[in-house]
N, CA, C and O of each residue as an XYZ file, in Angstrom:
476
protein
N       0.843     -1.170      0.000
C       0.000      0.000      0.000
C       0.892      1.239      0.000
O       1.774      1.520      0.812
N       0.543      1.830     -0.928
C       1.781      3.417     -1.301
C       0.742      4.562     -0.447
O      -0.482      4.690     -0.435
N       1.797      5.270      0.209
C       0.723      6.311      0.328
C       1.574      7.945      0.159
O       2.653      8.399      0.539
N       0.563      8.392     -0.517
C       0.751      9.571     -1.185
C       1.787     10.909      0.088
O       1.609     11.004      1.302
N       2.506     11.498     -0.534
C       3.495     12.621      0.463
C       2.060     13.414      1.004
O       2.049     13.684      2.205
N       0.870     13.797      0.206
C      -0.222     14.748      0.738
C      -0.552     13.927      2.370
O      -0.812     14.444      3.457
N      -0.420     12.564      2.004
C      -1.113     11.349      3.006
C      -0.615     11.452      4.271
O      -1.312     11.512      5.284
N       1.032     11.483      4.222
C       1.639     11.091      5.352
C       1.714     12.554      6.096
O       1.817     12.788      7.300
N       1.613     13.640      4.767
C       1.620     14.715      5.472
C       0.450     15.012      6.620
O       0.810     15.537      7.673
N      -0.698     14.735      6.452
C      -1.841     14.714      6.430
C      -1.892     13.688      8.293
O      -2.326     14.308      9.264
N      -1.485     12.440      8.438
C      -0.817     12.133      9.332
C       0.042     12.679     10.750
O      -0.184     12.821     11.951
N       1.187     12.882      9.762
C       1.842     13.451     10.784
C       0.980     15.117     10.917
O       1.704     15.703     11.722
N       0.142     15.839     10.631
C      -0.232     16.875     11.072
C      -1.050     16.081     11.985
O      -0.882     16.357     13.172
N      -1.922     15.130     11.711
C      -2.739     14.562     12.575
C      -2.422     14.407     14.116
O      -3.058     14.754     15.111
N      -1.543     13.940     14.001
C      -0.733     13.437     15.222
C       0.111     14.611     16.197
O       0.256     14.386     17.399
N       0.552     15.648     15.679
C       0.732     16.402     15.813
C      -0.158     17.576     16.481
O       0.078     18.302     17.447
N      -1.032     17.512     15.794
C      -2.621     17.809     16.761
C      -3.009     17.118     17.975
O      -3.320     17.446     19.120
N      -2.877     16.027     17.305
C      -3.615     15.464     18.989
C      -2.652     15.492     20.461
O      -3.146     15.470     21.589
N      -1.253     15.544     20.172
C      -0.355     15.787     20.756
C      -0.497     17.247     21.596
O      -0.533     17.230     22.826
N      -0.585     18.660     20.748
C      -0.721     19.671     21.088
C      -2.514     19.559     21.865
O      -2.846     20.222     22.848
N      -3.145     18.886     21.361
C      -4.602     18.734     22.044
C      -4.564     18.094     23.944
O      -5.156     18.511     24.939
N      -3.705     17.092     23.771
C      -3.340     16.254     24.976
C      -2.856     17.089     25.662
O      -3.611     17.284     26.614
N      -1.498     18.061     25.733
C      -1.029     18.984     26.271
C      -1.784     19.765     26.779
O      -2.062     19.779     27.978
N      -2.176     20.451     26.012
C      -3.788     21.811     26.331
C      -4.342     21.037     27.401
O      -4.045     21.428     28.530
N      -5.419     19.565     27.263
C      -6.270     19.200     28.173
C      -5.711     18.845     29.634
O      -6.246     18.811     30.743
N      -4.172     18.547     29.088
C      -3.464     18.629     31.090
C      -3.309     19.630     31.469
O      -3.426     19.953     32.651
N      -2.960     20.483     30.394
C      -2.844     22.332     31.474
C      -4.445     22.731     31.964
O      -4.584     23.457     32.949
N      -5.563     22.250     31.271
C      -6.917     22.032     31.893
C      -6.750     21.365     33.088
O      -7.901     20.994     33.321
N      -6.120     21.004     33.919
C      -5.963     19.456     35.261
C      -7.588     18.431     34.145
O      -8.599     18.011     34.707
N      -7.416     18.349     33.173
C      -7.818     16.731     32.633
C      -7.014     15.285     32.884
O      -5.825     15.466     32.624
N      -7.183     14.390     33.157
C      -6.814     13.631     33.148
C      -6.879     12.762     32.128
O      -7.993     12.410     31.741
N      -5.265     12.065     31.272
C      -5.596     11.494     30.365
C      -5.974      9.797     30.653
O      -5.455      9.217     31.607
N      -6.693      9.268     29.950
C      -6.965      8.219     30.662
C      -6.750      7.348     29.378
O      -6.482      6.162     29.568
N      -6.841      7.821     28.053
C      -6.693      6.658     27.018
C      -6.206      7.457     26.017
O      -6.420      8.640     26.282
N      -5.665      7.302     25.023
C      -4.851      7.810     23.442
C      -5.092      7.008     22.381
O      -4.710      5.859     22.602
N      -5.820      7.245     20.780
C      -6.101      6.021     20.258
C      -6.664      5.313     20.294
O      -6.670      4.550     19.328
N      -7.552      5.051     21.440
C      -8.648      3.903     21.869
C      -9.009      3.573     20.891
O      -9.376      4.422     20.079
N      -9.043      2.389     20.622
C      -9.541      0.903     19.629
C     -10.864      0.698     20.412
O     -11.262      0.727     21.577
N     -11.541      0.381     18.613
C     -13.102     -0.200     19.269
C     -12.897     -1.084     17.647
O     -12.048     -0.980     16.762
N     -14.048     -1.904     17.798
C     -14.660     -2.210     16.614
C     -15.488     -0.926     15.680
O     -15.749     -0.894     14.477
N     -15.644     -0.357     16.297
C     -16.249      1.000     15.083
C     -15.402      1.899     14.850
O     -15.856      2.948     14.392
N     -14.197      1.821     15.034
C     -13.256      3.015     15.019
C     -12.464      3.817     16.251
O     -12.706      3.523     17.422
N     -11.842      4.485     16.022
C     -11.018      5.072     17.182
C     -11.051      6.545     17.815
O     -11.285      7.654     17.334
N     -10.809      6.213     18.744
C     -11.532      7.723     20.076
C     -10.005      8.372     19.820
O      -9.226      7.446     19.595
N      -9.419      9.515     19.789
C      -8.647     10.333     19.613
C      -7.998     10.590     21.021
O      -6.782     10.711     21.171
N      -8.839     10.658     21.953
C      -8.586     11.231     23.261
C      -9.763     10.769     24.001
O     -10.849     10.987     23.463
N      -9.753     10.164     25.150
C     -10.629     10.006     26.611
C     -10.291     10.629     27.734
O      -9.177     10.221     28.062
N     -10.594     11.215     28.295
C      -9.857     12.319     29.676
C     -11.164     12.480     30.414
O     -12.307     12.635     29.984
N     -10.604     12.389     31.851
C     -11.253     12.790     33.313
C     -10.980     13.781     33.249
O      -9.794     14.113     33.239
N     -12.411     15.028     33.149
C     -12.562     15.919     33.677
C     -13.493     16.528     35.104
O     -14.587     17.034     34.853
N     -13.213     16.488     35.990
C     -13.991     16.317     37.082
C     -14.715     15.257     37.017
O     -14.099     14.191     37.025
N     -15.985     15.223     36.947
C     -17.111     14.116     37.375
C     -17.204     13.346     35.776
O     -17.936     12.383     35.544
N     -16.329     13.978     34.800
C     -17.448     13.624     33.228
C     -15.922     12.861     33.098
O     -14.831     13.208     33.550
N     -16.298     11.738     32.330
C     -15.846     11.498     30.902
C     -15.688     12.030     29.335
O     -16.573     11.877     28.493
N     -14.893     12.435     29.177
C     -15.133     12.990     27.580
C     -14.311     12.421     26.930
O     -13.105     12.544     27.145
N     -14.848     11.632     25.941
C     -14.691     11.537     24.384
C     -14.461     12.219     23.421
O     -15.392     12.613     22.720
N     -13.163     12.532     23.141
C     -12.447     13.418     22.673
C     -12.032     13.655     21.278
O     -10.865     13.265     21.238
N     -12.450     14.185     19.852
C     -12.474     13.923     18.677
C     -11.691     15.829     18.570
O     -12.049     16.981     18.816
N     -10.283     14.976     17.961
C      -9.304     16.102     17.623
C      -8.860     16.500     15.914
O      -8.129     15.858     15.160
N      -9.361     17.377     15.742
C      -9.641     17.637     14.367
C      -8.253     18.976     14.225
O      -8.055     19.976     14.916
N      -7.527     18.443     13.066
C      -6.423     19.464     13.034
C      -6.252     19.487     11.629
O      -6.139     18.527     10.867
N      -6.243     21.297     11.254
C      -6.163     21.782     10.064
C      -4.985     22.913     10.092
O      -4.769     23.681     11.030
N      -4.124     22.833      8.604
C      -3.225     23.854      8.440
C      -3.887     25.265      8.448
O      -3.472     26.256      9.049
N      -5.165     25.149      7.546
C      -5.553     26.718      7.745
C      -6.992     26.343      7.755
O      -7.278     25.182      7.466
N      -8.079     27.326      8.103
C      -9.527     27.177      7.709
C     -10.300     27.500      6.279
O     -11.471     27.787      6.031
N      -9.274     27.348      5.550
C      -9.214     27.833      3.986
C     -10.962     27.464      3.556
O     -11.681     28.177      2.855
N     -11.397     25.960      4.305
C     -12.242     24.523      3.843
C     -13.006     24.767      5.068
O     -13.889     23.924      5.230
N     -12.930     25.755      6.074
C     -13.872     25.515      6.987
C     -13.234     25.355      8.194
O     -12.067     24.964      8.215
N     -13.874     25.619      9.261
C     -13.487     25.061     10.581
C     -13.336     23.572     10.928
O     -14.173     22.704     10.683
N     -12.060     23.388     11.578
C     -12.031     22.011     11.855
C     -13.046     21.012     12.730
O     -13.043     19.782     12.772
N     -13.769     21.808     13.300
C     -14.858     21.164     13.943
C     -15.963     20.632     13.087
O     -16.515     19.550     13.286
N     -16.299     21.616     11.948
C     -17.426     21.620     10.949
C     -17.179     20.138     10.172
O     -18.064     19.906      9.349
N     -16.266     19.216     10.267
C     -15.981     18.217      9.706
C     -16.009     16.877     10.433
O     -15.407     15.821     10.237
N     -17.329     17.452     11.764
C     -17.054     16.332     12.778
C     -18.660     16.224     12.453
O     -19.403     16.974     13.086
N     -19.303     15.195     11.357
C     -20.223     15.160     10.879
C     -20.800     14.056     11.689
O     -20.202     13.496     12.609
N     -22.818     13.595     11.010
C     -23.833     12.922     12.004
C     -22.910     11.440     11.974
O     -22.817     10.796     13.019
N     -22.119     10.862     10.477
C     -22.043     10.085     10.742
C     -20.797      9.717     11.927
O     -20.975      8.801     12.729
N     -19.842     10.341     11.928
C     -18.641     10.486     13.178
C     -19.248     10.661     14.594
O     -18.555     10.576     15.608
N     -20.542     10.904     14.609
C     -20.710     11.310     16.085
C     -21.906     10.116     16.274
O     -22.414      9.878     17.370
N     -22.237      9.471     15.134
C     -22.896      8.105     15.667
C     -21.856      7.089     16.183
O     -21.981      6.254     17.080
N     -20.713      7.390     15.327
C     -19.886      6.010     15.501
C     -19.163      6.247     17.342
O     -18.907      5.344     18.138
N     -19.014      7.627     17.533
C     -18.739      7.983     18.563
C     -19.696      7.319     19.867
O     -19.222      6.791     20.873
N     -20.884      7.462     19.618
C     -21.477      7.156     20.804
C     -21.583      5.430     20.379
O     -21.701      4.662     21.333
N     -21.561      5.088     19.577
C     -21.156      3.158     19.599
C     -19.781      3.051     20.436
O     -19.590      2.168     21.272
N     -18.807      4.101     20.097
C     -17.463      3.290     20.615
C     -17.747      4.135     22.109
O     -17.011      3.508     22.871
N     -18.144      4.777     22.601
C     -19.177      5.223     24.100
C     -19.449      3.719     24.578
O     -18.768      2.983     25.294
N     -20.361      3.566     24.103
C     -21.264      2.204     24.670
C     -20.219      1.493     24.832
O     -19.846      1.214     25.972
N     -19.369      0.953     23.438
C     -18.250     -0.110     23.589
C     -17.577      0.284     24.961
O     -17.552     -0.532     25.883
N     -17.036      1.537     25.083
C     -16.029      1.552     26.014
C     -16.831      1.269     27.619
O     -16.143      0.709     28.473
N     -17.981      1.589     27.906
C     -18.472      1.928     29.029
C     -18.892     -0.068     29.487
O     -19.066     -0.451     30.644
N     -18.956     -0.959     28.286
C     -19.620     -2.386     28.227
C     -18.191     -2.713     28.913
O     -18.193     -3.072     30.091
N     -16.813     -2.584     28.112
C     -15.625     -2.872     28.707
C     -15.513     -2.703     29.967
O     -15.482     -3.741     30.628
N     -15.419     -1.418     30.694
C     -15.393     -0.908     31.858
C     -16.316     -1.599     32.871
O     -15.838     -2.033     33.920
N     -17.626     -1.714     32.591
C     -18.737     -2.641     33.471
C     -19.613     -1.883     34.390
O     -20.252     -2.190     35.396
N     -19.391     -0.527     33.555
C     -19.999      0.448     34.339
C     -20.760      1.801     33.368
O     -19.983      2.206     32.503
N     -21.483      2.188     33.379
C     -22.012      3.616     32.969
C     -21.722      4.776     33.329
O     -22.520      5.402     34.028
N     -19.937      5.594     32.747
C     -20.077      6.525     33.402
C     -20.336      7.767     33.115
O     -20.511      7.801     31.897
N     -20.474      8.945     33.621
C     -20.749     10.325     32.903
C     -20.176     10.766     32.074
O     -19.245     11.524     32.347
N     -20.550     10.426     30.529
C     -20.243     10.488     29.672
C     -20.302     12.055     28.496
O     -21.297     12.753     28.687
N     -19.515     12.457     27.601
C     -19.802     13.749     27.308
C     -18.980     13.740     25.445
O     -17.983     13.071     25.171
N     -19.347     14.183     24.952
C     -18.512     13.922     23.792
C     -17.837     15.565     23.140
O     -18.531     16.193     22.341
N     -16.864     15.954     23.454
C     -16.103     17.152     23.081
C     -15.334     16.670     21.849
O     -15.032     15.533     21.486
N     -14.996     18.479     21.050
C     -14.023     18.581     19.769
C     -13.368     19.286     19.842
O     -13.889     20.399     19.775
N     -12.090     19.292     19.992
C     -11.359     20.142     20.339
C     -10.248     20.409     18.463
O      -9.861     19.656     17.569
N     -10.191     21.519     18.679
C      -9.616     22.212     16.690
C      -8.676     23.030     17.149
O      -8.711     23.930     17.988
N      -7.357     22.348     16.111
C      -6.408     22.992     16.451
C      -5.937     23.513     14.797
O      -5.776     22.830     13.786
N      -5.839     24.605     14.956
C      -5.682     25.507     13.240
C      -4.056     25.556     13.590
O      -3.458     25.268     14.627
N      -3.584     26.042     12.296
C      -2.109     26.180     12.459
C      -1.613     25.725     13.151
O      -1.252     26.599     13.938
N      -1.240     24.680     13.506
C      -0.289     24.330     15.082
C      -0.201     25.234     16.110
O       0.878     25.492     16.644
N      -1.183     25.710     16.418
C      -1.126     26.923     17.772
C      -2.371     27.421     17.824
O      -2.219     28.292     18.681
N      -3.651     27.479     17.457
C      -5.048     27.925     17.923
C      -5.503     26.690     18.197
O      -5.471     25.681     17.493
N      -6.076     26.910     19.658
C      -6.801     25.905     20.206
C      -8.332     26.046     20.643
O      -8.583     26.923     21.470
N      -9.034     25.514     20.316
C     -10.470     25.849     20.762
C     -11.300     24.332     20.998
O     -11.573     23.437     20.198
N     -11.559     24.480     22.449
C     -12.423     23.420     23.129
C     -13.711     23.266     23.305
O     -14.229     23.770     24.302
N     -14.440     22.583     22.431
C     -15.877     22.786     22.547
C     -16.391     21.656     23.557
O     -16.557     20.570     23.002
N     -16.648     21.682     24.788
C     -17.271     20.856     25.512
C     -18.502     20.158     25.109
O     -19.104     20.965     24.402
N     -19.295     18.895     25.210
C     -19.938     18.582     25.001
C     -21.003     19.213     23.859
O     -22.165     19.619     23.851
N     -19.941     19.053     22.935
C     -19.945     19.558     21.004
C     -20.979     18.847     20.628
O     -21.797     19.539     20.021
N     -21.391     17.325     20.785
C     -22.470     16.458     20.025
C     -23.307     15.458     21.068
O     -24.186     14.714     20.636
């Protein structure tokens, strides 16, 4: 499988985001509790204890807003699959806990904006 220089670029900005996202949510006192989380429907970006909530964390990172805000791309079908890998994670755990689903958009490698319980 070849993947294109746009691809990997595309990647490593990815990652790069969620990195600068993780940072931000500990200078919040969040607690990180998972990175990557694997489900059968796809993968959680970020899980963090924030006081009493759980949030489910979907980190959307763009070079510029040329195409829109990076949040505007966190569409019905991403936020269904979100609350499946919710359920998944909470069936694992053996418990129901206060659950919340945030998007946090990071433009240029340096604007950060946290939308709490976004969907």
């Amino acid at each position: 499988m070849s993947h294109s220089p746009q691809d990997v670029h595309k990647k490593v900005l990815g990652r790069k985001g969620e990195k600068l996202a993780e940072n931000f949510l500990k200078e919040q006192n969040c607690k990180i509790i998972s990175r990557n989380y694997r489900t059968p429907f796809g993968e959680v970006d970020l899980i963090v204890s924030d006081g009493d909530e759980i949030a489910f964390v979907e980190v959307k990172t763009r070079a510029s807003d040329l195409f829109g805000a990076p949040k505007e791309a966190v569409g019905a079908k991403k936020r269904a699959r979100y609350r499946l890998m919710a359920k998944f994670y909470a069936m694992q755990k053996g418990e129901e806990p206060n659950l919340r689903f945030d998007v946090i958009e990071v433009l240029n490698g340096e604007k950060i904006e946290w939308y709490k319980h976004a969907f």
